[in-house]
Amino acid sequence: MAKMIKLVSGDGAEFEVEEEVAFQSKIIKDIVADADDVIPLPTVSSKVLIQVIEYCRKHAAVNSFPLSPSSSAAAAASSSSSISYSKPVSDPALRAWDNEFVKLNNSSLFDIVIAANYLDIEELVDLVLETVADRIKGKQAQEIRRQFNIENDFTPEEEEALRRENSWAFQNN
Amino acid sequence: MGDPGMEEVLPQGCIAHALSFTSPRDACRASAVSTTLLSAAASDAVWDRFLPVDLQSVLARADRPVDCCSKRDLFFRLCDEPVLVDGGKMSTETAATRRCRRRPPQPPKAAVATTRGGCGGQWKQRRLWRRLETTSAAEGALGDR
């Protein structure tokens, strides 16, 4: 019988998950090490926690049964490094699953990345921010503003000066 | 009534982290979006990712020391004015740095380009924005190579 951990969202919903799923979050792993199996997460809503648990469940299943020695060696290397970075997802099926997972609007993505950062789930942070980056790439400034609902708070003079300074970047590809 | 904007929801370090997955060109375009993105796009976390992996070891062999305030400055310094190394035998110029050049090239040019990676070279990821929020030692960590 797998050991279960109870996660409690900010709006009071309780979720029992297998330890290996919860341990995708480094923060939860550390808390549980201090012998605490009920973990309140006041800043994470149930809606977002459900999505994060779904991601962790999928990735825990893959991490338990690595496809190749090199992927588990990479995992060992990254966990011992003092500089944190996430290993690239090498399993094509998992990558495809991840790509489906992030087919969300910007607002949902932002909620997930805030939670993933709080819970210290590096791969999920990187996955979401790579998706955000894909929505920035190749766009001009006005398109980026529209995409992410950002107000232009430059004066016309400031904007013109920036365009001059970075003129090579504003030519079309 | 739209969703809250990116700037209202994401910390600046997070935005910088996202920009680090784009390209020098995209980061410069993002600079013109708003004052918040200008600040995020200028951070070392972004330009760290665009610099070549072996840059420090190459710069250690430079004919003259290369002194820049920020990673962004260093990046454009390398693009605008390739650094000569090993007594002028090689330079840091690559096809990628030529694409990002902001001014016409200054002579002289050396015969052989050397660094691996150039624009878009792969650095290790750093989740600096989390460290900024949670540790006071972050300032030191940010400066470390």
PDB file of C-alpha atoms in Angstrom:
ATOM      1  CA  MET A   1       0.000   0.000   0.000  1.00  0.00           C
ATOM      2  CA  ALA A   2       1.605   3.284  -1.104  1.00  0.00           C
ATOM      3  CA  LYS A   3       2.065   5.931   1.555  1.00  0.00           C
ATOM      4  CA  MET A   4      -0.473   8.730   1.116  1.00  0.00           C
ATOM      5  CA  ILE A   5       0.009  12.455   1.701  1.00  0.00           C
ATOM      6  CA  LYS A   6      -2.888  14.842   2.208  1.00  0.00           C
ATOM      7  CA  LEU A   7      -2.741  18.224   0.445  1.00  0.00           C
ATOM      8  CA  VAL A   8      -5.208  20.923   1.458  1.00  0.00           C
ATOM      9  CA  SER A   9      -5.877  23.745  -1.024  1.00  0.00           C
ATOM     10  CA  GLY A  10      -6.397  27.387  -0.101  1.00  0.00           C
ATOM     11  CA  ASP A  11     -10.173  27.020  -0.441  1.00  0.00           C
ATOM     12  CA  GLY A  12     -10.247  24.001   1.885  1.00  0.00           C
ATOM     13  CA  ALA A  13     -10.451  21.076  -0.552  1.00  0.00           C
ATOM     14  CA  GLU A  14      -8.462  17.991   0.490  1.00  0.00           C
ATOM     15  CA  PHE A  15      -6.540  15.757  -1.897  1.00  0.00           C
ATOM     16  CA  GLU A  16      -4.915  12.469  -0.942  1.00  0.00           C
ATOM     17  CA  VAL A  17      -2.042  11.601  -3.241  1.00  0.00           C
ATOM     18  CA  GLU A  18       0.633   8.936  -3.291  1.00  0.00           C
ATOM     19  CA  GLU A  19       3.900  10.013  -1.714  1.00  0.00           C
ATOM     20  CA  GLU A  20       5.857   9.670  -4.966  1.00  0.00           C
ATOM     21  CA  VAL A  21       3.378  11.984  -6.709  1.00  0.00           C
ATOM     22  CA  ALA A  22       3.563  14.616  -3.957  1.00  0.00           C
ATOM     23  CA  PHE A  23       7.347  14.360  -3.908  1.00  0.00           C
ATOM     24  CA  GLN A  24       7.536  15.866  -7.408  1.00  0.00           C
ATOM     25  CA  SER A  25       7.385  19.014  -5.276  1.00  0.00           C
ATOM     26  CA  LYS A  26      10.692  19.521  -3.459  1.00  0.00           C
ATOM     27  CA  ILE A  27       8.964  21.668  -0.857  1.00  0.00           C
ATOM     28  CA  ILE A  28       6.505  18.917   0.044  1.00  0.00           C
ATOM     29  CA  LYS A  29       9.314  16.384   0.168  1.00  0.00           C
ATOM     30  CA  ASP A  30      11.139  18.550   2.725  1.00  0.00           C
ATOM     31  CA  ILE A  31       8.024  19.130   4.829  1.00  0.00           C
ATOM     32  CA  VAL A  32       7.155  15.444   4.921  1.00  0.00           C
ATOM     33  CA  ALA A  33      10.719  14.674   6.004  1.00  0.00           C
ATOM     34  CA  ASP A  34       9.837  16.584   9.176  1.00  0.00           C
ATOM     35  CA  ALA A  35       7.105  13.951   9.768  1.00  0.00           C
ATOM     36  CA  ASP A  36       4.108  16.020   8.717  1.00  0.00           C
ATOM     37  CA  ASP A  37       1.681  14.209   6.403  1.00  0.00           C
ATOM     38  CA  VAL A  38      -1.034  16.861   6.130  1.00  0.00           C
ATOM     39  CA  ILE A  39       0.193  19.790   4.132  1.00  0.00           C
ATOM     40  CA  PRO A  40      -1.806  23.005   3.927  1.00  0.00           C
ATOM     41  CA  LEU A  41      -1.207  25.039   0.762  1.00  0.00           C
ATOM     42  CA  PRO A  42      -3.067  28.259   1.483  1.00  0.00           C
ATOM     43  CA  THR A  43      -1.871  30.073  -1.633  1.00  0.00           C
ATOM     44  CA  VAL A  44      -2.936  27.332  -4.070  1.00  0.00           C
ATOM     45  CA  SER A  45      -6.588  27.042  -5.139  1.00  0.00           C
ATOM     46  CA  SER A  46      -8.199  23.632  -5.597  1.00  0.00           C
ATOM     47  CA  LYS A  47      -8.594  24.263  -9.325  1.00  0.00           C
ATOM     48  CA  VAL A  48      -4.843  24.808  -9.741  1.00  0.00           C
ATOM     49  CA  LEU A  49      -3.881  22.066  -7.289  1.00  0.00           C
ATOM     50  CA  ILE A  50      -5.884  19.527  -9.311  1.00  0.00           C
ATOM     51  CA  GLN A  51      -3.899  20.463 -12.411  1.00  0.00           C
ATOM     52  CA  VAL A  52      -0.561  20.367 -10.573  1.00  0.00           C
ATOM     53  CA  ILE A  53      -1.374  16.948  -9.085  1.00  0.00           C
ATOM     54  CA  GLU A  54      -2.291  15.688 -12.543  1.00  0.00           C
ATOM     55  CA  TYR A  55       1.123  16.790 -13.841  1.00  0.00           C
ATOM     56  CA  CYS A  56       2.939  15.285 -10.865  1.00  0.00           C
ATOM     57  CA  ARG A  57       1.096  11.995 -11.173  1.00  0.00           C
ATOM     58  CA  LYS A  58       2.071  11.687 -14.818  1.00  0.00           C
ATOM     59  CA  HIS A  59       5.696  12.590 -14.200  1.00  0.00           C
ATOM     60  CA  ALA A  60       6.044  10.426 -11.083  1.00  0.00           C
ATOM     61  CA  ALA A  61       4.913   7.420 -13.100  1.00  0.00           C
ATOM     62  CA  VAL A  62       7.595   8.113 -15.712  1.00  0.00           C
ATOM     63  CA  ASN A  63      10.314   8.955 -13.184  1.00  0.00           C
ATOM     64  CA  SER A  64       9.668   5.666 -11.371  1.00  0.00           C
ATOM     65  CA  PHE A  65      10.349   3.690 -14.492  1.00  0.00           C
ATOM     66  CA  PRO A  66      12.965   5.607 -16.454  1.00  0.00           C
ATOM     67  CA  LEU A  67      13.165   4.681 -20.117  1.00  0.00           C
ATOM     68  CA  SER A  68      16.911   4.568 -20.230  1.00  0.00           C
ATOM     69  CA  PRO A  69      19.916   4.628 -17.895  1.00  0.00           C
ATOM     70  CA  SER A  70      20.862   8.058 -19.254  1.00  0.00           C
ATOM     71  CA  SER A  71      17.595   9.668 -18.116  1.00  0.00           C
ATOM     72  CA  SER A  72      18.008   8.372 -14.564  1.00  0.00           C
ATOM     73  CA  ALA A  73      21.677   9.392 -14.598  1.00  0.00           C
ATOM     74  CA  ALA A  74      20.618  12.882 -15.648  1.00  0.00           C
ATOM     75  CA  ALA A  75      18.108  12.946 -12.796  1.00  0.00           C
ATOM     76  CA  ALA A  76      20.824  11.966 -10.322  1.00  0.00           C
ATOM     77  CA  ALA A  77      23.159  14.610 -11.699  1.00  0.00           C
ATOM     78  CA  SER A  78      20.601  17.411 -11.524  1.00  0.00           C
ATOM     79  CA  SER A  79      19.585  16.566  -7.976  1.00  0.00           C
ATOM     80  CA  SER A  80      23.194  16.714  -6.760  1.00  0.00           C
ATOM     81  CA  SER A  81      24.024  19.969  -8.574  1.00  0.00           C
ATOM     82  CA  SER A  82      24.058  23.156  -6.518  1.00  0.00           C
ATOM     83  CA  ILE A  83      22.680  25.072  -9.510  1.00  0.00           C
ATOM     84  CA  SER A  84      19.102  24.035 -10.185  1.00  0.00           C
ATOM     85  CA  TYR A  85      18.014  23.186 -13.688  1.00  0.00           C
ATOM     86  CA  SER A  86      15.569  20.678 -15.012  1.00  0.00           C
ATOM     87  CA  LYS A  87      16.605  17.849 -17.278  1.00  0.00           C
ATOM     88  CA  PRO A  88      15.036  17.876 -20.742  1.00  0.00           C
ATOM     89  CA  VAL A  89      12.088  15.511 -21.177  1.00  0.00           C
ATOM     90  CA  SER A  90      13.462  12.795 -23.415  1.00  0.00           C
ATOM     91  CA  ASP A  91      10.418  10.506 -23.619  1.00  0.00           C
ATOM     92  CA  PRO A  92       8.447  11.540 -26.753  1.00  0.00           C
ATOM     93  CA  ALA A  93       5.147  10.267 -25.324  1.00  0.00           C
ATOM     94  CA  LEU A  94       5.667  12.342 -22.174  1.00  0.00           C
ATOM     95  CA  ARG A  95       6.612  15.395 -24.216  1.00  0.00           C
ATOM     96  CA  ALA A  96       3.408  14.974 -26.217  1.00  0.00           C
ATOM     97  CA  TRP A  97       1.431  14.707 -22.985  1.00  0.00           C
ATOM     98  CA  ASP A  98       3.138  17.867 -21.666  1.00  0.00           C
ATOM     99  CA  ASN A  99       2.268  19.743 -24.869  1.00  0.00           C
ATOM    100  CA  GLU A 100      -1.391  18.844 -24.430  1.00  0.00           C
ATOM    101  CA  PHE A 101      -1.255  19.748 -20.751  1.00  0.00           C
ATOM    102  CA  VAL A 102      -0.204  23.337 -21.470  1.00  0.00           C
ATOM    103  CA  LYS A 103      -2.935  24.022 -24.022  1.00  0.00           C
ATOM    104  CA  LEU A 104      -4.450  26.520 -21.608  1.00  0.00           C
ATOM    105  CA  ASN A 105      -5.178  30.233 -21.627  1.00  0.00           C
ATOM    106  CA  ASN A 106      -2.559  32.621 -20.256  1.00  0.00           C
ATOM    107  CA  SER A 107      -4.390  33.140 -16.983  1.00  0.00           C
ATOM    108  CA  SER A 108      -4.400  29.401 -16.206  1.00  0.00           C
ATOM    109  CA  LEU A 109      -0.745  29.076 -17.163  1.00  0.00           C
ATOM    110  CA  PHE A 110       0.206  31.936 -14.862  1.00  0.00           C
ATOM    111  CA  ASP A 111      -1.682  30.353 -11.946  1.00  0.00           C
ATOM    112  CA  ILE A 112       0.080  27.036 -12.526  1.00  0.00           C
ATOM    113  CA  VAL A 113       3.570  28.518 -12.768  1.00  0.00           C
ATOM    114  CA  ILE A 114       3.088  30.529  -9.569  1.00  0.00           C
ATOM    115  CA  ALA A 115       2.000  27.355  -7.760  1.00  0.00           C
ATOM    116  CA  ALA A 116       4.786  25.267  -9.325  1.00  0.00           C
ATOM    117  CA  ASN A 117       7.362  27.810  -8.248  1.00  0.00           C
ATOM    118  CA  TYR A 118       5.958  27.867  -4.703  1.00  0.00           C
ATOM    119  CA  LEU A 119       6.013  24.072  -4.580  1.00  0.00           C
ATOM    120  CA  ASP A 120       9.456  23.930  -6.222  1.00  0.00           C
ATOM    121  CA  ILE A 121       8.506  21.687  -9.156  1.00  0.00           C
ATOM    122  CA  GLU A 122      11.203  22.801 -11.560  1.00  0.00           C
ATOM    123  CA  GLU A 123      10.169  20.852 -14.623  1.00  0.00           C
ATOM    124  CA  LEU A 124       6.659  22.263 -14.438  1.00  0.00           C
ATOM    125  CA  VAL A 125       7.955  25.832 -14.055  1.00  0.00           C
ATOM    126  CA  ASP A 126      10.149  25.364 -17.121  1.00  0.00           C
ATOM    127  CA  LEU A 127       7.370  23.711 -19.119  1.00  0.00           C
ATOM    128  CA  VAL A 128       4.943  26.566 -18.497  1.00  0.00           C
ATOM    129  CA  LEU A 129       7.491  29.316 -19.106  1.00  0.00           C
ATOM    130  CA  GLU A 130       8.633  27.689 -22.336  1.00  0.00           C
ATOM    131  CA  THR A 131       4.983  27.777 -23.405  1.00  0.00           C
ATOM    132  CA  VAL A 132       4.761  31.462 -22.463  1.00  0.00           C
ATOM    133  CA  ALA A 133       7.991  32.045 -24.409  1.00  0.00           C
ATOM    134  CA  ASP A 134       6.443  30.375 -27.473  1.00  0.00           C
ATOM    135  CA  ARG A 135       3.633  32.939 -27.272  1.00  0.00           C
ATOM    136  CA  ILE A 136       6.213  35.762 -27.250  1.00  0.00           C
ATOM    137  CA  LYS A 137       8.525  34.538 -30.015  1.00  0.00           C
ATOM    138  CA  GLY A 138       8.329  36.208 -33.378  1.00  0.00           C
ATOM    139  CA  LYS A 139       5.884  38.890 -32.209  1.00  0.00           C
ATOM    140  CA  GLN A 140       6.274  42.633 -32.416  1.00  0.00           C
ATOM    141  CA  ALA A 141       5.778  44.688 -29.243  1.00  0.00           C
ATOM    142  CA  GLN A 142       2.137  45.577 -29.964  1.00  0.00           C
ATOM    143  CA  GLU A 143       1.262  41.935 -30.595  1.00  0.00           C
ATOM    144  CA  ILE A 144       2.890  40.946 -27.292  1.00  0.00           C
ATOM    145  CA  ARG A 145       0.807  43.582 -25.511  1.00  0.00           C
ATOM    146  CA  ARG A 146      -2.382  42.197 -27.036  1.00  0.00           C
ATOM    147  CA  GLN A 147      -1.444  38.594 -26.256  1.00  0.00           C
ATOM    148  CA  PHE A 148      -0.751  39.273 -22.587  1.00  0.00           C
ATOM    149  CA  ASN A 149      -2.990  42.243 -21.897  1.00  0.00           C
ATOM    150  CA  ILE A 150      -0.111  44.599 -21.109  1.00  0.00           C
ATOM    151  CA  GLU A 151      -0.463  48.366 -21.143  1.00  0.00           C
ATOM    152  CA  ASN A 152       2.100  50.474 -22.950  1.00  0.00           C
ATOM    153  CA  ASP A 153       3.443  52.824 -20.291  1.00  0.00           C
ATOM    154  CA  PHE A 154       6.215  54.379 -22.374  1.00  0.00           C
ATOM    155  CA  THR A 155       6.029  57.916 -23.671  1.00  0.00           C
ATOM    156  CA  PRO A 156       6.189  58.112 -27.485  1.00  0.00           C
ATOM    157  CA  GLU A 157       9.722  59.502 -27.161  1.00  0.00           C
ATOM    158  CA  GLU A 158      10.861  56.621 -24.947  1.00  0.00           C
ATOM    159  CA  GLU A 159       9.369  54.060 -27.302  1.00  0.00           C
ATOM    160  CA  GLU A 160      11.030  55.669 -30.298  1.00  0.00           C
ATOM    161  CA  ALA A 161      14.391  55.723 -28.514  1.00  0.00           C
ATOM    162  CA  LEU A 162      14.079  52.009 -27.701  1.00  0.00           C
ATOM    163  CA  ARG A 163      13.245  51.127 -31.281  1.00  0.00           C
ATOM    164  CA  ARG A 164      16.243  53.096 -32.503  1.00  0.00           C
ATOM    165  CA  GLU A 165      18.559  51.412 -30.041  1.00  0.00           C
ATOM    166  CA  ASN A 166      17.331  47.937 -30.995  1.00  0.00           C
ATOM    167  CA  SER A 167      16.589  48.600 -34.654  1.00  0.00           C
ATOM    168  CA  TRP A 168      18.155  45.329 -35.832  1.00  0.00           C
ATOM    169  CA  ALA A 169      15.570  43.433 -33.737  1.00  0.00           C
ATOM    170  CA  PHE A 170      12.561  45.272 -35.134  1.00  0.00           C
ATOM    171  CA  GLN A 171      13.199  44.460 -38.758  1.00  0.00           C
ATOM    172  CA  ASN A 172      11.031  41.569 -39.893  1.00  0.00           C
ATOM    173  CA  ASN A 173      12.775  38.169 -40.045  1.00  0.00           C
TER     174      ASN A 173
ATOM    175  CA  MET B   1     -13.263  42.626 -19.307  1.00  0.00           C
ATOM    176  CA  GLY B   2     -10.073  40.705 -20.055  1.00  0.00           C
ATOM    177  CA  ASP B   3      -7.861  38.472 -17.951  1.00  0.00           C
ATOM    178  CA  PRO B   4      -5.403  40.201 -15.613  1.00  0.00           C
ATOM    179  CA  GLY B   5      -2.291  41.211 -17.556  1.00  0.00           C
ATOM    180  CA  MET B   6       0.954  39.296 -17.283  1.00  0.00           C
ATOM    181  CA  GLU B   7       2.581  42.091 -15.291  1.00  0.00           C
ATOM    182  CA  GLU B   8      -0.113  42.020 -12.603  1.00  0.00           C
ATOM    183  CA  VAL B   9       0.298  38.300 -12.015  1.00  0.00           C
ATOM    184  CA  LEU B  10       3.908  37.269 -12.664  1.00  0.00           C
ATOM    185  CA  PRO B  11       6.936  38.506 -10.720  1.00  0.00           C
ATOM    186  CA  GLN B  12       9.539  40.234 -12.841  1.00  0.00           C
ATOM    187  CA  GLY B  13      12.017  37.401 -12.323  1.00  0.00           C
ATOM    188  CA  CYS B  14       9.464  34.962 -13.717  1.00  0.00           C
ATOM    189  CA  ILE B  15       8.993  37.115 -16.821  1.00  0.00           C
ATOM    190  CA  ALA B  16      12.785  37.203 -17.228  1.00  0.00           C
ATOM    191  CA  HIS B  17      12.889  33.425 -16.938  1.00  0.00           C
ATOM    192  CA  ALA B  18      10.289  33.136 -19.709  1.00  0.00           C
ATOM    193  CA  LEU B  19      12.234  35.575 -21.904  1.00  0.00           C
ATOM    194  CA  SER B  20      15.353  33.475 -21.414  1.00  0.00           C
ATOM    195  CA  PHE B  21      13.602  30.785 -23.480  1.00  0.00           C
ATOM    196  CA  THR B  22      13.192  33.149 -26.435  1.00  0.00           C
ATOM    197  CA  SER B  23      16.004  34.741 -28.453  1.00  0.00           C
ATOM    198  CA  PRO B  24      18.079  37.945 -28.407  1.00  0.00           C
ATOM    199  CA  ARG B  25      15.795  39.410 -31.052  1.00  0.00           C
ATOM    200  CA  ASP B  26      12.638  38.521 -29.117  1.00  0.00           C
ATOM    201  CA  ALA B  27      14.110  39.861 -25.868  1.00  0.00           C
ATOM    202  CA  CYS B  28      14.872  43.192 -27.544  1.00  0.00           C
ATOM    203  CA  ARG B  29      11.378  43.402 -29.014  1.00  0.00           C
ATOM    204  CA  ALA B  30       9.932  42.619 -25.596  1.00  0.00           C
ATOM    205  CA  SER B  31      11.946  45.545 -24.189  1.00  0.00           C
ATOM    206  CA  ALA B  32       9.664  47.908 -26.115  1.00  0.00           C
ATOM    207  CA  VAL B  33       6.428  46.483 -24.695  1.00  0.00           C
ATOM    208  CA  SER B  34       6.359  48.212 -21.300  1.00  0.00           C
ATOM    209  CA  THR B  35       8.665  49.472 -18.563  1.00  0.00           C
ATOM    210  CA  THR B  36       8.246  46.199 -16.637  1.00  0.00           C
ATOM    211  CA  LEU B  37       9.245  44.086 -19.638  1.00  0.00           C
ATOM    212  CA  LEU B  38      12.111  46.452 -20.380  1.00  0.00           C
ATOM    213  CA  SER B  39      13.445  45.775 -16.912  1.00  0.00           C
ATOM    214  CA  ALA B  40      12.850  42.018 -17.132  1.00  0.00           C
ATOM    215  CA  ALA B  41      14.439  41.811 -20.575  1.00  0.00           C
ATOM    216  CA  ALA B  42      17.581  43.574 -19.340  1.00  0.00           C
ATOM    217  CA  SER B  43      18.256  41.110 -16.528  1.00  0.00           C
ATOM    218  CA  ASP B  44      21.286  38.839 -16.482  1.00  0.00           C
ATOM    219  CA  ALA B  45      19.021  35.786 -16.236  1.00  0.00           C
ATOM    220  CA  VAL B  46      17.933  36.398 -19.821  1.00  0.00           C
ATOM    221  CA  TRP B  47      21.284  37.152 -21.470  1.00  0.00           C
ATOM    222  CA  ASP B  48      23.075  34.442 -19.498  1.00  0.00           C
ATOM    223  CA  ARG B  49      21.170  31.956 -21.637  1.00  0.00           C
ATOM    224  CA  PHE B  50      22.176  33.630 -24.885  1.00  0.00           C
ATOM    225  CA  LEU B  51      25.906  33.667 -24.183  1.00  0.00           C
ATOM    226  CA  PRO B  52      28.080  30.723 -25.244  1.00  0.00           C
ATOM    227  CA  VAL B  53      28.719  27.928 -22.768  1.00  0.00           C
ATOM    228  CA  ASP B  54      32.489  28.189 -22.953  1.00  0.00           C
ATOM    229  CA  LEU B  55      32.653  31.979 -22.938  1.00  0.00           C
ATOM    230  CA  GLN B  56      34.530  32.412 -19.670  1.00  0.00           C
ATOM    231  CA  SER B  57      37.333  30.102 -20.723  1.00  0.00           C
ATOM    232  CA  VAL B  58      37.593  31.881 -24.082  1.00  0.00           C
ATOM    233  CA  LEU B  59      37.614  35.347 -22.489  1.00  0.00           C
ATOM    234  CA  ALA B  60      40.382  34.180 -20.152  1.00  0.00           C
ATOM    235  CA  ARG B  61      42.541  33.954 -23.305  1.00  0.00           C
ATOM    236  CA  ALA B  62      41.520  37.404 -24.614  1.00  0.00           C
ATOM    237  CA  ASP B  63      44.273  39.750 -25.764  1.00  0.00           C
ATOM    238  CA  ARG B  64      42.653  42.564 -23.797  1.00  0.00           C
ATOM    239  CA  PRO B  65      40.356  42.180 -20.786  1.00  0.00           C
ATOM    240  CA  VAL B  66      36.642  42.453 -21.574  1.00  0.00           C
ATOM    241  CA  ASP B  67      34.830  44.511 -18.971  1.00  0.00           C
ATOM    242  CA  CYS B  68      31.047  44.750 -19.036  1.00  0.00           C
ATOM    243  CA  CYS B  69      28.485  45.777 -16.423  1.00  0.00           C
ATOM    244  CA  SER B  70      25.856  43.236 -17.364  1.00  0.00           C
ATOM    245  CA  LYS B  71      25.405  40.055 -19.358  1.00  0.00           C
ATOM    246  CA  ARG B  72      23.368  42.038 -21.885  1.00  0.00           C
ATOM    247  CA  ASP B  73      26.243  44.493 -22.344  1.00  0.00           C
ATOM    248  CA  LEU B  74      28.661  41.589 -22.692  1.00  0.00           C
ATOM    249  CA  PHE B  75      26.455  39.952 -25.307  1.00  0.00           C
ATOM    250  CA  PHE B  76      26.277  43.064 -27.485  1.00  0.00           C
ATOM    251  CA  ARG B  77      29.918  43.844 -26.881  1.00  0.00           C
ATOM    252  CA  LEU B  78      30.749  40.478 -28.427  1.00  0.00           C
ATOM    253  CA  CYS B  79      28.378  41.083 -31.330  1.00  0.00           C
ATOM    254  CA  ASP B  80      29.490  44.643 -32.083  1.00  0.00           C
ATOM    255  CA  GLU B  81      33.192  44.074 -31.553  1.00  0.00           C
ATOM    256  CA  PRO B  82      34.461  40.487 -31.604  1.00  0.00           C
ATOM    257  CA  VAL B  83      37.174  39.825 -29.050  1.00  0.00           C
ATOM    258  CA  LEU B  84      40.576  38.719 -30.251  1.00  0.00           C
ATOM    259  CA  VAL B  85      42.144  35.829 -28.341  1.00  0.00           C
ATOM    260  CA  ASP B  86      45.469  34.009 -28.316  1.00  0.00           C
ATOM    261  CA  GLY B  87      47.499  36.928 -29.601  1.00  0.00           C
ATOM    262  CA  GLY B  88      45.033  37.881 -32.319  1.00  0.00           C
ATOM    263  CA  LYS B  89      44.994  34.440 -33.927  1.00  0.00           C
ATOM    264  CA  MET B  90      41.283  33.888 -33.266  1.00  0.00           C
ATOM    265  CA  SER B  91      38.152  35.911 -32.530  1.00  0.00           C
ATOM    266  CA  THR B  92      34.802  35.387 -30.928  1.00  0.00           C
ATOM    267  CA  GLU B  93      32.926  36.295 -34.078  1.00  0.00           C
ATOM    268  CA  THR B  94      30.410  33.772 -35.386  1.00  0.00           C
ATOM    269  CA  ALA B  95      27.591  33.913 -37.937  1.00  0.00           C
ATOM    270  CA  ALA B  96      25.192  34.296 -35.033  1.00  0.00           C
ATOM    271  CA  THR B  97      26.979  37.298 -33.512  1.00  0.00           C
ATOM    272  CA  ARG B  98      27.080  38.990 -36.914  1.00  0.00           C
ATOM    273  CA  ARG B  99      23.264  38.661 -37.152  1.00  0.00           C
ATOM    274  CA  CYS B 100      22.833  40.521 -33.856  1.00  0.00           C
ATOM    275  CA  ARG B 101      25.314  43.270 -34.596  1.00  0.00           C
ATOM    276  CA  ARG B 102      23.950  46.746 -33.926  1.00  0.00           C
ATOM    277  CA  ARG B 103      26.718  48.765 -35.621  1.00  0.00           C
ATOM    278  CA  PRO B 104      28.899  48.160 -38.686  1.00  0.00           C
ATOM    279  CA  PRO B 105      31.938  45.988 -37.824  1.00  0.00           C
ATOM    280  CA  GLN B 106      35.183  47.653 -36.745  1.00  0.00           C
ATOM    281  CA  PRO B 107      38.413  46.342 -38.317  1.00  0.00           C
ATOM    282  CA  PRO B 108      40.562  44.329 -37.828  1.00  0.00           C
ATOM    283  CA  LYS B 109      38.992  40.894 -38.069  1.00  0.00           C
ATOM    284  CA  ALA B 110      40.949  37.770 -37.205  1.00  0.00           C
ATOM    285  CA  ALA B 111      41.086  34.704 -39.416  1.00  0.00           C
ATOM    286  CA  VAL B 112      39.210  32.047 -37.455  1.00  0.00           C
ATOM    287  CA  ALA B 113      36.089  32.126 -35.276  1.00  0.00           C
ATOM    288  CA  THR B 114      36.269  30.003 -32.177  1.00  0.00           C
ATOM    289  CA  THR B 115      33.467  29.914 -29.612  1.00  0.00           C
ATOM    290  CA  ARG B 116      30.873  27.180 -29.574  1.00  0.00           C
ATOM    291  CA  GLY B 117      27.275  28.262 -29.375  1.00  0.00           C
ATOM    292  CA  GLY B 118      27.248  32.010 -30.062  1.00  0.00           C
ATOM    293  CA  CYS B 119      23.719  33.434 -29.915  1.00  0.00           C
ATOM    294  CA  GLY B 120      21.361  30.834 -28.581  1.00  0.00           C
ATOM    295  CA  GLY B 121      24.113  28.767 -26.905  1.00  0.00           C
ATOM    296  CA  GLN B 122      22.715  26.576 -24.136  1.00  0.00           C
ATOM    297  CA  TRP B 123      23.392  27.561 -20.542  1.00  0.00           C
ATOM    298  CA  LYS B 124      22.204  25.697 -17.536  1.00  0.00           C
ATOM    299  CA  GLN B 125      18.889  27.027 -16.257  1.00  0.00           C
ATOM    300  CA  ARG B 126      18.826  29.078 -13.103  1.00  0.00           C
ATOM    301  CA  ARG B 127      15.631  29.782 -11.252  1.00  0.00           C
ATOM    302  CA  LEU B 128      16.955  33.065 -10.006  1.00  0.00           C
ATOM    303  CA  TRP B 129      13.551  34.628  -9.416  1.00  0.00           C
ATOM    304  CA  ARG B 130      12.700  32.118  -6.763  1.00  0.00           C
ATOM    305  CA  ARG B 131      15.996  32.789  -5.011  1.00  0.00           C
ATOM    306  CA  LEU B 132      15.386  36.539  -5.194  1.00  0.00           C
ATOM    307  CA  GLU B 133      12.125  36.070  -3.345  1.00  0.00           C
ATOM    308  CA  THR B 134      13.243  33.592  -0.752  1.00  0.00           C
ATOM    309  CA  THR B 135      16.862  34.234   0.194  1.00  0.00           C
ATOM    310  CA  SER B 136      18.880  37.254   1.129  1.00  0.00           C
ATOM    311  CA  ALA B 137      22.028  35.585  -0.161  1.00  0.00           C
ATOM    312  CA  ALA B 138      20.584  35.734  -3.658  1.00  0.00           C
ATOM    313  CA  GLU B 139      22.526  38.845  -4.644  1.00  0.00           C
ATOM    314  CA  GLY B 140      25.775  36.931  -4.247  1.00  0.00           C
ATOM    315  CA  ALA B 141      24.447  33.867  -6.019  1.00  0.00           C
ATOM    316  CA  LEU B 142      23.331  35.938  -9.003  1.00  0.00           C
ATOM    317  CA  GLY B 143      26.838  37.218  -9.544  1.00  0.00           C
ATOM    318  CA  ASP B 144      28.478  33.825  -9.342  1.00  0.00           C
ATOM    319  CA  ARG B 145      29.689  32.065 -12.459  1.00  0.00           C
TER     320      ARG B 145
END
